[in-house]
CSV table of C-alpha atoms in Angstrom, one decimal:
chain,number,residue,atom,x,y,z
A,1,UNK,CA,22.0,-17.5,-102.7
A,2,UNK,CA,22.0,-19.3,-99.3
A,3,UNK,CA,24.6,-18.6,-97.0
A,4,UNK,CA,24.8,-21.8,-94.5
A,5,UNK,CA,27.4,-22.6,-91.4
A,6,UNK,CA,29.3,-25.6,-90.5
A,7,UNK,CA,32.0,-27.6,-90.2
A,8,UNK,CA,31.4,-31.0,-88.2
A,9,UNK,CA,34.1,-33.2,-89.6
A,10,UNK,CA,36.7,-30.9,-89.5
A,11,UNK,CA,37.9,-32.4,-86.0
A,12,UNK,CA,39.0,-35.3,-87.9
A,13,UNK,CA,40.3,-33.6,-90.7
A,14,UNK,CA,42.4,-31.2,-88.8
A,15,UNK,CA,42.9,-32.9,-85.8
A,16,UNK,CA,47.1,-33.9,-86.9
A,17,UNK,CA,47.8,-30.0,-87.9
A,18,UNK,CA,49.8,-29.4,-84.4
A,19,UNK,CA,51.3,-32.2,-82.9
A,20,UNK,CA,49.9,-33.3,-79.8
A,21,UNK,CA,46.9,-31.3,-80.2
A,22,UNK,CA,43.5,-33.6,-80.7
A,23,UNK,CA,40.1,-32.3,-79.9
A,24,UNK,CA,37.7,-33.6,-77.4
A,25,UNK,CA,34.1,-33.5,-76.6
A,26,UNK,CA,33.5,-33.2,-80.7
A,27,UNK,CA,29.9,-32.6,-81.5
A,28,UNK,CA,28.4,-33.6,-85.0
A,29,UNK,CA,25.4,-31.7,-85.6
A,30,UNK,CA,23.5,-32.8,-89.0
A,31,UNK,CA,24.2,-35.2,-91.8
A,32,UNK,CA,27.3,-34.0,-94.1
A,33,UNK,CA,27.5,-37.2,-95.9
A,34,UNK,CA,24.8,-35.8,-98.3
A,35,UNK,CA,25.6,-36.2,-101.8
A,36,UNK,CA,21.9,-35.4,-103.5
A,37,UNK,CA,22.0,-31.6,-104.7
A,38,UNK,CA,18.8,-31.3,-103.7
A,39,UNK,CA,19.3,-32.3,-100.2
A,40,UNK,CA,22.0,-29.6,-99.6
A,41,UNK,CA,19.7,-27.6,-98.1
A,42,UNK,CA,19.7,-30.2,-95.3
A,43,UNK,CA,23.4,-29.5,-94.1
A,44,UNK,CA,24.1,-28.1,-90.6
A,45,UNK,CA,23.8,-24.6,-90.4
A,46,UNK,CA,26.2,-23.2,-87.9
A,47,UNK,CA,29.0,-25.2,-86.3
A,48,UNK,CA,31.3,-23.1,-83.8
A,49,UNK,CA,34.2,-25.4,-81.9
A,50,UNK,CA,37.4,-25.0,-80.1
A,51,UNK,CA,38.6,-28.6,-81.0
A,52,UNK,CA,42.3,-27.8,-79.8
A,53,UNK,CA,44.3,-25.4,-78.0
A,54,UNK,CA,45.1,-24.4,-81.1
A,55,UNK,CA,42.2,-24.6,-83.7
A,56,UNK,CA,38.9,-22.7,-84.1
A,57,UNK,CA,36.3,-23.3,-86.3
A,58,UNK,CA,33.4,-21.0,-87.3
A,59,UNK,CA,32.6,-21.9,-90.9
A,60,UNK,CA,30.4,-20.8,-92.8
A,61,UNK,CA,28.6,-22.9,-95.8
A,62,UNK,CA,27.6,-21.5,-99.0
A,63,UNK,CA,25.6,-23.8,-101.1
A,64,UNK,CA,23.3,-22.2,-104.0
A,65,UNK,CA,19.4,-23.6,-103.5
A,66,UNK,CA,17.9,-26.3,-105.8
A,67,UNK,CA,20.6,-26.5,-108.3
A,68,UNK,CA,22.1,-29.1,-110.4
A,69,UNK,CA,25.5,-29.3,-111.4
A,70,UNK,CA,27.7,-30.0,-114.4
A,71,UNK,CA,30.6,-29.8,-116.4
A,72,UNK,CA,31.4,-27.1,-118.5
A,73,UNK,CA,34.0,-25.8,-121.0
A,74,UNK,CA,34.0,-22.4,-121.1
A,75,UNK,CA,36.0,-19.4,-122.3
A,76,UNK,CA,36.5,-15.7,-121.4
A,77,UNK,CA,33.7,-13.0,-122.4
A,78,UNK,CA,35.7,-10.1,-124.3
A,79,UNK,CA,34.1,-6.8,-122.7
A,80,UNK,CA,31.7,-4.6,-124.7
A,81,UNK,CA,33.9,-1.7,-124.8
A,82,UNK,CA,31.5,1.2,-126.0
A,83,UNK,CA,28.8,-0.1,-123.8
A,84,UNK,CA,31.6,0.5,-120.6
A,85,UNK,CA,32.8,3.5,-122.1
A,86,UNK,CA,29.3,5.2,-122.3
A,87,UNK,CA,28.4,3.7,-118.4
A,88,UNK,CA,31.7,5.4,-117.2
A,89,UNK,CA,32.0,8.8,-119.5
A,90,UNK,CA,28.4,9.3,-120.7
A,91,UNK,CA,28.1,13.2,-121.4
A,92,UNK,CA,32.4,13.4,-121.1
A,93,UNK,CA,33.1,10.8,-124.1
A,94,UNK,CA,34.3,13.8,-126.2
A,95,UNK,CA,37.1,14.6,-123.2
A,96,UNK,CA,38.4,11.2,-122.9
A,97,UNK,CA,41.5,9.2,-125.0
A,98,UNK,CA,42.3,6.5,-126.0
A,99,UNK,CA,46.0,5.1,-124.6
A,100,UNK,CA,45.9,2.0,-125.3
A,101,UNK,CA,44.3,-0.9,-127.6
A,102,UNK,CA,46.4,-4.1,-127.3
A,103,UNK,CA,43.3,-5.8,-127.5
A,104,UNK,CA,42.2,-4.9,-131.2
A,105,UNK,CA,44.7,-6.7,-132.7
A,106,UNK,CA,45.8,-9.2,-129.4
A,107,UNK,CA,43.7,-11.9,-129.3
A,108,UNK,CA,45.0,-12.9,-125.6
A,109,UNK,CA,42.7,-12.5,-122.9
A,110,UNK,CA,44.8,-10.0,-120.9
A,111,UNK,CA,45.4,-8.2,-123.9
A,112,UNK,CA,43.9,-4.2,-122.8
A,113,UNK,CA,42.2,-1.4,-124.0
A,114,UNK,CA,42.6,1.9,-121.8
A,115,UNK,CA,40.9,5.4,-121.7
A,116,UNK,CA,41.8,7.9,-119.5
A,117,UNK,CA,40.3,11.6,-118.8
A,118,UNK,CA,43.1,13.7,-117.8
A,119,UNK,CA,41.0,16.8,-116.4
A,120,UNK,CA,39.3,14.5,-113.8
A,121,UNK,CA,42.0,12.0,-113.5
A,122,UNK,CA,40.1,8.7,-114.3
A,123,UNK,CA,41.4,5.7,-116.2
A,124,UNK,CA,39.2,2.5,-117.6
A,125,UNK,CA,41.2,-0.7,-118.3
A,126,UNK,CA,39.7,-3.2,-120.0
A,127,UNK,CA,40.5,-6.8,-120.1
A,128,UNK,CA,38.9,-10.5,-120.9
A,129,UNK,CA,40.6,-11.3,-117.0
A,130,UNK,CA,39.6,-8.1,-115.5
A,131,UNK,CA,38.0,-4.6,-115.9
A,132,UNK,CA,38.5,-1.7,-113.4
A,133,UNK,CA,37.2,2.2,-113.9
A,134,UNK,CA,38.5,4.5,-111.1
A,135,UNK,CA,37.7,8.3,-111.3
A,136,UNK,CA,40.6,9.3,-109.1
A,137,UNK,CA,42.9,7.1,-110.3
A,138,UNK,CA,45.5,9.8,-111.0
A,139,UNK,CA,45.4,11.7,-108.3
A,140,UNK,CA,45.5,9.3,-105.1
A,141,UNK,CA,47.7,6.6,-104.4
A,142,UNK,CA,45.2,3.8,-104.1
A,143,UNK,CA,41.9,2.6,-105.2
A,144,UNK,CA,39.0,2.2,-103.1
A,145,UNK,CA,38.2,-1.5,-104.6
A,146,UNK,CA,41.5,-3.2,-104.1
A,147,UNK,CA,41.3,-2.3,-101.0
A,148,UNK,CA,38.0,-3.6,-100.5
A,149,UNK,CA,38.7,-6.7,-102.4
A,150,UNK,CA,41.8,-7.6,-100.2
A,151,UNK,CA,40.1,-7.1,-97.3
A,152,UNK,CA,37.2,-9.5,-97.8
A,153,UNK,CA,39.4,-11.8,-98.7
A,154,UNK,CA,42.2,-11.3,-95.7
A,155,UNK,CA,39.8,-10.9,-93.3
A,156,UNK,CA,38.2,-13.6,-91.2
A,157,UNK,CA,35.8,-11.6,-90.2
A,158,UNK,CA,32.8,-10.6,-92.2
A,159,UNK,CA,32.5,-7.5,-93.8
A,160,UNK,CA,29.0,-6.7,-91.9
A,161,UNK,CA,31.4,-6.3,-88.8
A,162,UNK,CA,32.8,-3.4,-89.8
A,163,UNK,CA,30.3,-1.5,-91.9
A,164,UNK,CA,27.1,-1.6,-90.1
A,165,UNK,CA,25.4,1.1,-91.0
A,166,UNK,CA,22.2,0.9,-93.3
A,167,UNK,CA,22.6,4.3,-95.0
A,168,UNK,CA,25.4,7.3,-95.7
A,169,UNK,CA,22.8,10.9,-95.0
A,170,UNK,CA,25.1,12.6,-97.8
A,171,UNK,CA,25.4,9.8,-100.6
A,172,UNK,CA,22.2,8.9,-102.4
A,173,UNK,CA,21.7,4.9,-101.7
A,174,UNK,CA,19.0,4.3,-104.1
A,175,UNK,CA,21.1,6.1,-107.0
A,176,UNK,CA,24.2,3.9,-106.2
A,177,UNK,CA,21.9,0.7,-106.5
A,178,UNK,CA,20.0,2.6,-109.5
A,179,UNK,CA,23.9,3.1,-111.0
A,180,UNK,CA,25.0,-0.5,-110.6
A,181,UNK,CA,21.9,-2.2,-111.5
A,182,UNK,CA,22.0,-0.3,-115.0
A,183,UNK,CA,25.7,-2.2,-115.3
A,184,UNK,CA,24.4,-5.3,-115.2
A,185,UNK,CA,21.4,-4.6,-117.2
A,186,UNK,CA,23.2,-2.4,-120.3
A,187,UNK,CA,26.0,-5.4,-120.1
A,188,UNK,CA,24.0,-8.3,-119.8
A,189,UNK,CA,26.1,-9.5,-117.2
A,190,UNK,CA,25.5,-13.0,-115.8
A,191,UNK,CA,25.0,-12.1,-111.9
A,192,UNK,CA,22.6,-13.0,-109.1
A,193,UNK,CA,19.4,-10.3,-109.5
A,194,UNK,CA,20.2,-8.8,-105.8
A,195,UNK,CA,23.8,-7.8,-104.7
A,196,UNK,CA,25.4,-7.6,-101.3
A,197,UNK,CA,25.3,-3.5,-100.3
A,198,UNK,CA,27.7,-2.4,-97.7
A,199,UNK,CA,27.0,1.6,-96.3
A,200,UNK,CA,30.5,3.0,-95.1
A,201,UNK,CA,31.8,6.5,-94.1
A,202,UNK,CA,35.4,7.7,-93.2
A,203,UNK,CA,36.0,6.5,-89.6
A,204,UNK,CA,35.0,2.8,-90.9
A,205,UNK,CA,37.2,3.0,-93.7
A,206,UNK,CA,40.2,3.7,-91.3
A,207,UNK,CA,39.8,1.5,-88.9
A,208,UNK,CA,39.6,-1.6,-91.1
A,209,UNK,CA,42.8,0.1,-92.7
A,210,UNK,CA,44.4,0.3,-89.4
A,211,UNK,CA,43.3,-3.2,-88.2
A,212,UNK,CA,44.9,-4.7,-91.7
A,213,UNK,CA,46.9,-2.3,-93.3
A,214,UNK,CA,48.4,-0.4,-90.8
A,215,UNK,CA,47.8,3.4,-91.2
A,216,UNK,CA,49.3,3.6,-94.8
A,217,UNK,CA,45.6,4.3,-96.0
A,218,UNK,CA,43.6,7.5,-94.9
A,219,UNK,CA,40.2,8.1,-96.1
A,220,UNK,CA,38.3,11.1,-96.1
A,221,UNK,CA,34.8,12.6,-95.6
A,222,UNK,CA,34.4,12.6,-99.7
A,223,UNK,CA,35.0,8.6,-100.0
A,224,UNK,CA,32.4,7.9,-97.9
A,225,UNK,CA,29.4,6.1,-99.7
A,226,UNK,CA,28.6,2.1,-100.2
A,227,UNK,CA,30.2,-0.9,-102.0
A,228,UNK,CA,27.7,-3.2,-104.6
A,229,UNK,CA,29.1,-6.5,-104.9
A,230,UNK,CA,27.4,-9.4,-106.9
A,231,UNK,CA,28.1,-12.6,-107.8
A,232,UNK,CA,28.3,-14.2,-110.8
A,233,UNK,CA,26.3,-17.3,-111.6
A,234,UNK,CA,26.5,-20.4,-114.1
A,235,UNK,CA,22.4,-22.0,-114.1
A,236,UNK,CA,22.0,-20.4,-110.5
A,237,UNK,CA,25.3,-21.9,-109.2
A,238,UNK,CA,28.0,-19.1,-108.0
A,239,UNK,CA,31.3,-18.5,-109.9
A,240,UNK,CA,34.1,-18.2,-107.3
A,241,UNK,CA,34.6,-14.7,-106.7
A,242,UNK,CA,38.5,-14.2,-106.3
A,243,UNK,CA,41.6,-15.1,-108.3
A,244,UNK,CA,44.3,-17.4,-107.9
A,245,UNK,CA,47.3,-18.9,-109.2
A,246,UNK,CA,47.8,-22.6,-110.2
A,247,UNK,CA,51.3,-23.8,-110.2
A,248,UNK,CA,53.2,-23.1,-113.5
A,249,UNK,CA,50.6,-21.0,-114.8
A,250,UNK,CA,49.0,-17.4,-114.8
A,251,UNK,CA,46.9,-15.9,-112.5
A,252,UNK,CA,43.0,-17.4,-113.1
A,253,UNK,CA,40.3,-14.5,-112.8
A,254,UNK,CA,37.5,-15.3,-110.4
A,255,UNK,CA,33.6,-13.7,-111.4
A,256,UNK,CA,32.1,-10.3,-109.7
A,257,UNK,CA,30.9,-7.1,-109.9
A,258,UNK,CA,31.7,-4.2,-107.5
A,259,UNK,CA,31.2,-1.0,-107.5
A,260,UNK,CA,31.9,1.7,-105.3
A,261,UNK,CA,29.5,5.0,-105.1
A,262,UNK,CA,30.5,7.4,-103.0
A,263,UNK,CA,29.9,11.7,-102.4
A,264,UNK,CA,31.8,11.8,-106.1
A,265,UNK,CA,29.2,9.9,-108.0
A,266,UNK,CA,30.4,6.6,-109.1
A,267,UNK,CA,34.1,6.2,-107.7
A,268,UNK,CA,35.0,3.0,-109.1
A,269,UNK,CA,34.0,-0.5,-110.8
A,270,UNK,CA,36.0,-3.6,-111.2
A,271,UNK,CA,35.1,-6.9,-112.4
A,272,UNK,CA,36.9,-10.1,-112.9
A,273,UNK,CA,36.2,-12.7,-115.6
A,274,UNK,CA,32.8,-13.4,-117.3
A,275,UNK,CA,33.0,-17.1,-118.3
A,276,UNK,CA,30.7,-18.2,-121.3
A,277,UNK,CA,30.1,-21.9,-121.3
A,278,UNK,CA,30.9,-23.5,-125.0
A,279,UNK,CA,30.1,-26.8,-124.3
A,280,UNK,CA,28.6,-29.4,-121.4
A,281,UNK,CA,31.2,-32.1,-120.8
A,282,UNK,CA,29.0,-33.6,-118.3
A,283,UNK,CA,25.4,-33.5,-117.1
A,284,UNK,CA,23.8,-33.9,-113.5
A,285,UNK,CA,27.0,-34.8,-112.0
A,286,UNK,CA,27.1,-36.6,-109.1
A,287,UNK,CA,28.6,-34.8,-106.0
A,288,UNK,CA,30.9,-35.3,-103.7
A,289,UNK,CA,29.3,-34.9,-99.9
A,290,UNK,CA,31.1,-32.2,-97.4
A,291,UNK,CA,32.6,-34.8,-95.1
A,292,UNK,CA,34.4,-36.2,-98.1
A,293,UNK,CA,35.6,-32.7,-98.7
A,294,UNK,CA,36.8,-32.4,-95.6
A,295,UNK,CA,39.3,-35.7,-95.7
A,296,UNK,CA,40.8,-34.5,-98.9
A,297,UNK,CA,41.5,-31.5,-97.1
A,298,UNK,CA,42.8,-33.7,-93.9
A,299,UNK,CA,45.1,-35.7,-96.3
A,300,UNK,CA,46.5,-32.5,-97.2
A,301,UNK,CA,47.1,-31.0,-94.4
A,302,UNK,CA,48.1,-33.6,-92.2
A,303,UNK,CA,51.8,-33.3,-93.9
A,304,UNK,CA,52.5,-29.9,-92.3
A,305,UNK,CA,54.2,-29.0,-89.0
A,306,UNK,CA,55.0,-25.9,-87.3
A,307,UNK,CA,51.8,-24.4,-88.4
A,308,UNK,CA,50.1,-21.4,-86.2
A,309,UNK,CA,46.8,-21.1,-84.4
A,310,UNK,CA,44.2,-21.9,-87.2
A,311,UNK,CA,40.5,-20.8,-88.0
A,312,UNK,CA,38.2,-22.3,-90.7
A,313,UNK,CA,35.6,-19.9,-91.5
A,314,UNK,CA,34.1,-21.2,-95.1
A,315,UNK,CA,33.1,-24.1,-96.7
A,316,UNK,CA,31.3,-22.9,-100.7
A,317,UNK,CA,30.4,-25.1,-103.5
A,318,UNK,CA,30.6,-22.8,-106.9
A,319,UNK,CA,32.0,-23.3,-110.0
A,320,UNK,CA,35.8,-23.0,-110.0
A,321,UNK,CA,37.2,-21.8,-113.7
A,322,UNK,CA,40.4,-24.4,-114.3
A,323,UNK,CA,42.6,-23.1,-116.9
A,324,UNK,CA,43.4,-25.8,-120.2
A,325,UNK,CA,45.8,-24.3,-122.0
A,326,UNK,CA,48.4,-21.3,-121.7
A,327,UNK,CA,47.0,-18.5,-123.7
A,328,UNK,CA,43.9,-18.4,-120.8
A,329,UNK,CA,41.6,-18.8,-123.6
A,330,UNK,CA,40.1,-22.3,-122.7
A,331,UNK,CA,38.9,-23.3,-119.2
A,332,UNK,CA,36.7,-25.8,-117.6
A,333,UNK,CA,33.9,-24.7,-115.0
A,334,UNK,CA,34.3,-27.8,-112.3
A,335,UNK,CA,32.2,-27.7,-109.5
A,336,UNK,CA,34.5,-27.2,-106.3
A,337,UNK,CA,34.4,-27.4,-103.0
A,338,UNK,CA,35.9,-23.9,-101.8
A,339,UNK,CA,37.6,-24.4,-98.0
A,340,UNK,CA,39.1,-20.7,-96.2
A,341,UNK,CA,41.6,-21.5,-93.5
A,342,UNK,CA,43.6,-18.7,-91.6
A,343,UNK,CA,46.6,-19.4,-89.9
A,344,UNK,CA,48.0,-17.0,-87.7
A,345,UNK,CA,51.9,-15.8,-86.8
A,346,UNK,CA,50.8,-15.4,-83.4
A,347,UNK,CA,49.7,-17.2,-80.6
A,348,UNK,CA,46.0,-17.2,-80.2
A,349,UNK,CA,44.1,-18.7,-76.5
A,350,UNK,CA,41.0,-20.1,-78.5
A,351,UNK,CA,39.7,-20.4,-74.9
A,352,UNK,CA,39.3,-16.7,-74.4
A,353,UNK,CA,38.1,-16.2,-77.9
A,354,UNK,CA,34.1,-16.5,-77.8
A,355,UNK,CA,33.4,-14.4,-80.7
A,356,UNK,CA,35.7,-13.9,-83.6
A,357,UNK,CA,35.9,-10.4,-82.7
A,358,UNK,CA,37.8,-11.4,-79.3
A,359,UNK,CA,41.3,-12.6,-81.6
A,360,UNK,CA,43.6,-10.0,-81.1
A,361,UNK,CA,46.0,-9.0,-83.5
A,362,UNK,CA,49.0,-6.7,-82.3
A,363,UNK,CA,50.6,-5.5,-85.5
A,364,UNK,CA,53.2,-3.5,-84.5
A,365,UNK,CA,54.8,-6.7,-82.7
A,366,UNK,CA,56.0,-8.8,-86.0
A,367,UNK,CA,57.8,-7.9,-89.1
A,368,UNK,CA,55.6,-10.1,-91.0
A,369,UNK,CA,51.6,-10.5,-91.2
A,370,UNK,CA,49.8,-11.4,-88.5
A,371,UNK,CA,47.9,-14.3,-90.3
A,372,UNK,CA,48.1,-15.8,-93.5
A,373,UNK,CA,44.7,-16.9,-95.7
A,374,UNK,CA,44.4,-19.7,-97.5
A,375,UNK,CA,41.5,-21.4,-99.6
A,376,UNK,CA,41.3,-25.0,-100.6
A,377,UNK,CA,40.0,-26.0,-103.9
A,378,UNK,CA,38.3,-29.7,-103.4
A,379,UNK,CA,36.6,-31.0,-106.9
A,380,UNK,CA,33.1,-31.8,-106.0
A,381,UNK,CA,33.2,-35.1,-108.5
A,382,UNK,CA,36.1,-36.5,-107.2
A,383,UNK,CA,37.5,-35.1,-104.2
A,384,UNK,CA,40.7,-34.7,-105.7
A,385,UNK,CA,42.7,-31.0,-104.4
A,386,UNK,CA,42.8,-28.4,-106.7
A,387,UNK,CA,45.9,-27.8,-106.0
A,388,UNK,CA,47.0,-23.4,-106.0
């Protein structure tokens, strides 16, 4: 995967969020009326403006290299439950039970089966939409990877800004990417062959909690270790990686793989969705460019008012999973322009802000969060919003 910046057109398309705010002195660096997949590679790579008192942008641009794009159907993989149940138990499957198995006889995609280990603590919970093994589960009052999860997703900054560290001296690195690597290979799992790997200890861990949770979350020296993430792909394009809610329906799963190895062995694993493609509605689609993107998301936008300070930090074209029916047993993979905005609740002097880690937040000043995320779902065929 390529990981690209920009945002050029943006000053047009979110010139009209605050009234009386218009940028000047806009600089377009690099064609983003491309619409050839295989010219992608020629869009901007960084673009970092203060277009308004009130609007930053420091996008980046995630584009897979030399891929083509279509149109799939697609449904929900149903999990190989002895395969996870060996990866999680191994030499304790005669100490674990089984709680719960909705999803023998359920043919719904959030239909579960559960095991738990009572001497240890652990529970696995399996799903179509989701999977998540925690070894602690019963004795703490929070998991490791939601906590994780949220935060690269609330966050605008990236997650190499707060765990910089290569290495943990007391948890083996090469066993936790020996222990994930032998998920994706005993599954079969459809993800990109090298995963993002973030080192963390303690005093990391807090001070992310602190910066967006407040100090409700303590971590100790135990929990220190690494997070594996991967992504998973459809013919070398990414899935999107989170889940969200179109209106009037359930919650769609986005595709990944983490996994959290810490000084207790492996802590905790949680996927989302696997999508298998049934049929190709469409082949070699043609795209969409960026700055076509961008005006859908200007047309949008330029019917609010009162909104806060706003960053854009992302721009991704994946494969967005579209729901078809109720039961979330019949989708469509759509290519999809993915846009992350942040507004914040307070005021933010984008002239003083040189680096994203300038924005202050104060927490303790509001009753409510300090910013609010939000992505845009653009379809890459027709610019139309995906509307969330």
């Amino acid at each position: 995967m390529k990981k690209r910046w920009a945002a050029i057109s943006l000053a047009v398309a979110m010139a009209l969020l605050c009234t009386g705010c218009f940028p000047t002195g806009v600089q377009v660096k690099g064609d983003i009326s491309i619409t050839d997949p295989a010219e992608l590679k020629n869009l901007p790579d960084h673009y970092r403006e203060q277009l308004s008192d009130r609007l930053l942008v420091n996008a980046d641009i995630i584009v897979p290299e030399d891929a083509t794009y279509h149109i799939y159907k697609a449904q929900l993989r149903k999990p190989d439950v002895e395969t996870w149940v060996d990866l999680c138990y191994g030499d304790r499957l005669d100490q674990i039970r089984l709680v719960n198995d909705d999803a023998a006889t359920n043919p719904s995609p959030y239909a579960q089966t559960i095991y738990t280990h009572d001497g240890e603590g652990s529970v696995l919970n399996l799903a179509a939409t989701k999977i998540n093994y925690a070894k602690r589960f019963l004795n703490r009052e929070y998991m490791l990877c939601n906590n994780f999860t949220n935060y690269k997703d609330d966050s605008y900054l990236p997650m190499s800004s707060f765990f910089k560290k290569e290495t943990i001296p007391d948890v083996d690195k090469q066993e936790a990417l020996t222990t994930a690597k032998n998920f994706v290979e005993q599954l079969q799992l459809p993800l990109e062959s090298e995963p993002s790997v973030y080192a963390f200890d303690e005093e990391e861990l807090n001070q992310l909690s602190d910066r967006y949770a407040g100090d409700f979350t303590r971590y100790n020296e135990e929990e220190q270790g690494y997070f594996i993430s991967y992504r998973a792909l459809v013919d070398n394009v990414p899935v999107y990686d989170f889940d969200y809610t179109p209106p009037d329906q359930d919650i769609v799963s986005g595709s990944y793989l983490g996994i959290a190895y810490t000084n207790y062995g492996l802590d905790e694993v949680w996927t989302g969705g696997f999508y298998e493609t049934t049929e190709c509605v469409q082949e070699n689609v043609d795209l969409i460019s960026l700055e076509s993107a961008f005006s859908s998301v200007q047309t949008y936008l330029e019917e609010m008012v009162d909104m806060g300070p706003i960053l854009i930090n992302k721009a991704e074209l994946c494969y967005l999973p579209i729901t078809n029916d109720v039961d979330g047993n019949d989708f469509t993979l759509q290519p999809t322009w993915v846009i992350g905005t942040y507004v914040f609740m307070q005021e933010v002097d984008w002239s003083k802000v040189q680096d994203l880690e300038d924005i202050k937040i104060d927490q303790d000043s509001i009753d409510v969060l300090a910013f609010s995320y939000k992505p845009y779902f653009i379809d890459a065929t027709t610019g139309k919003m995906v509307l969330s």
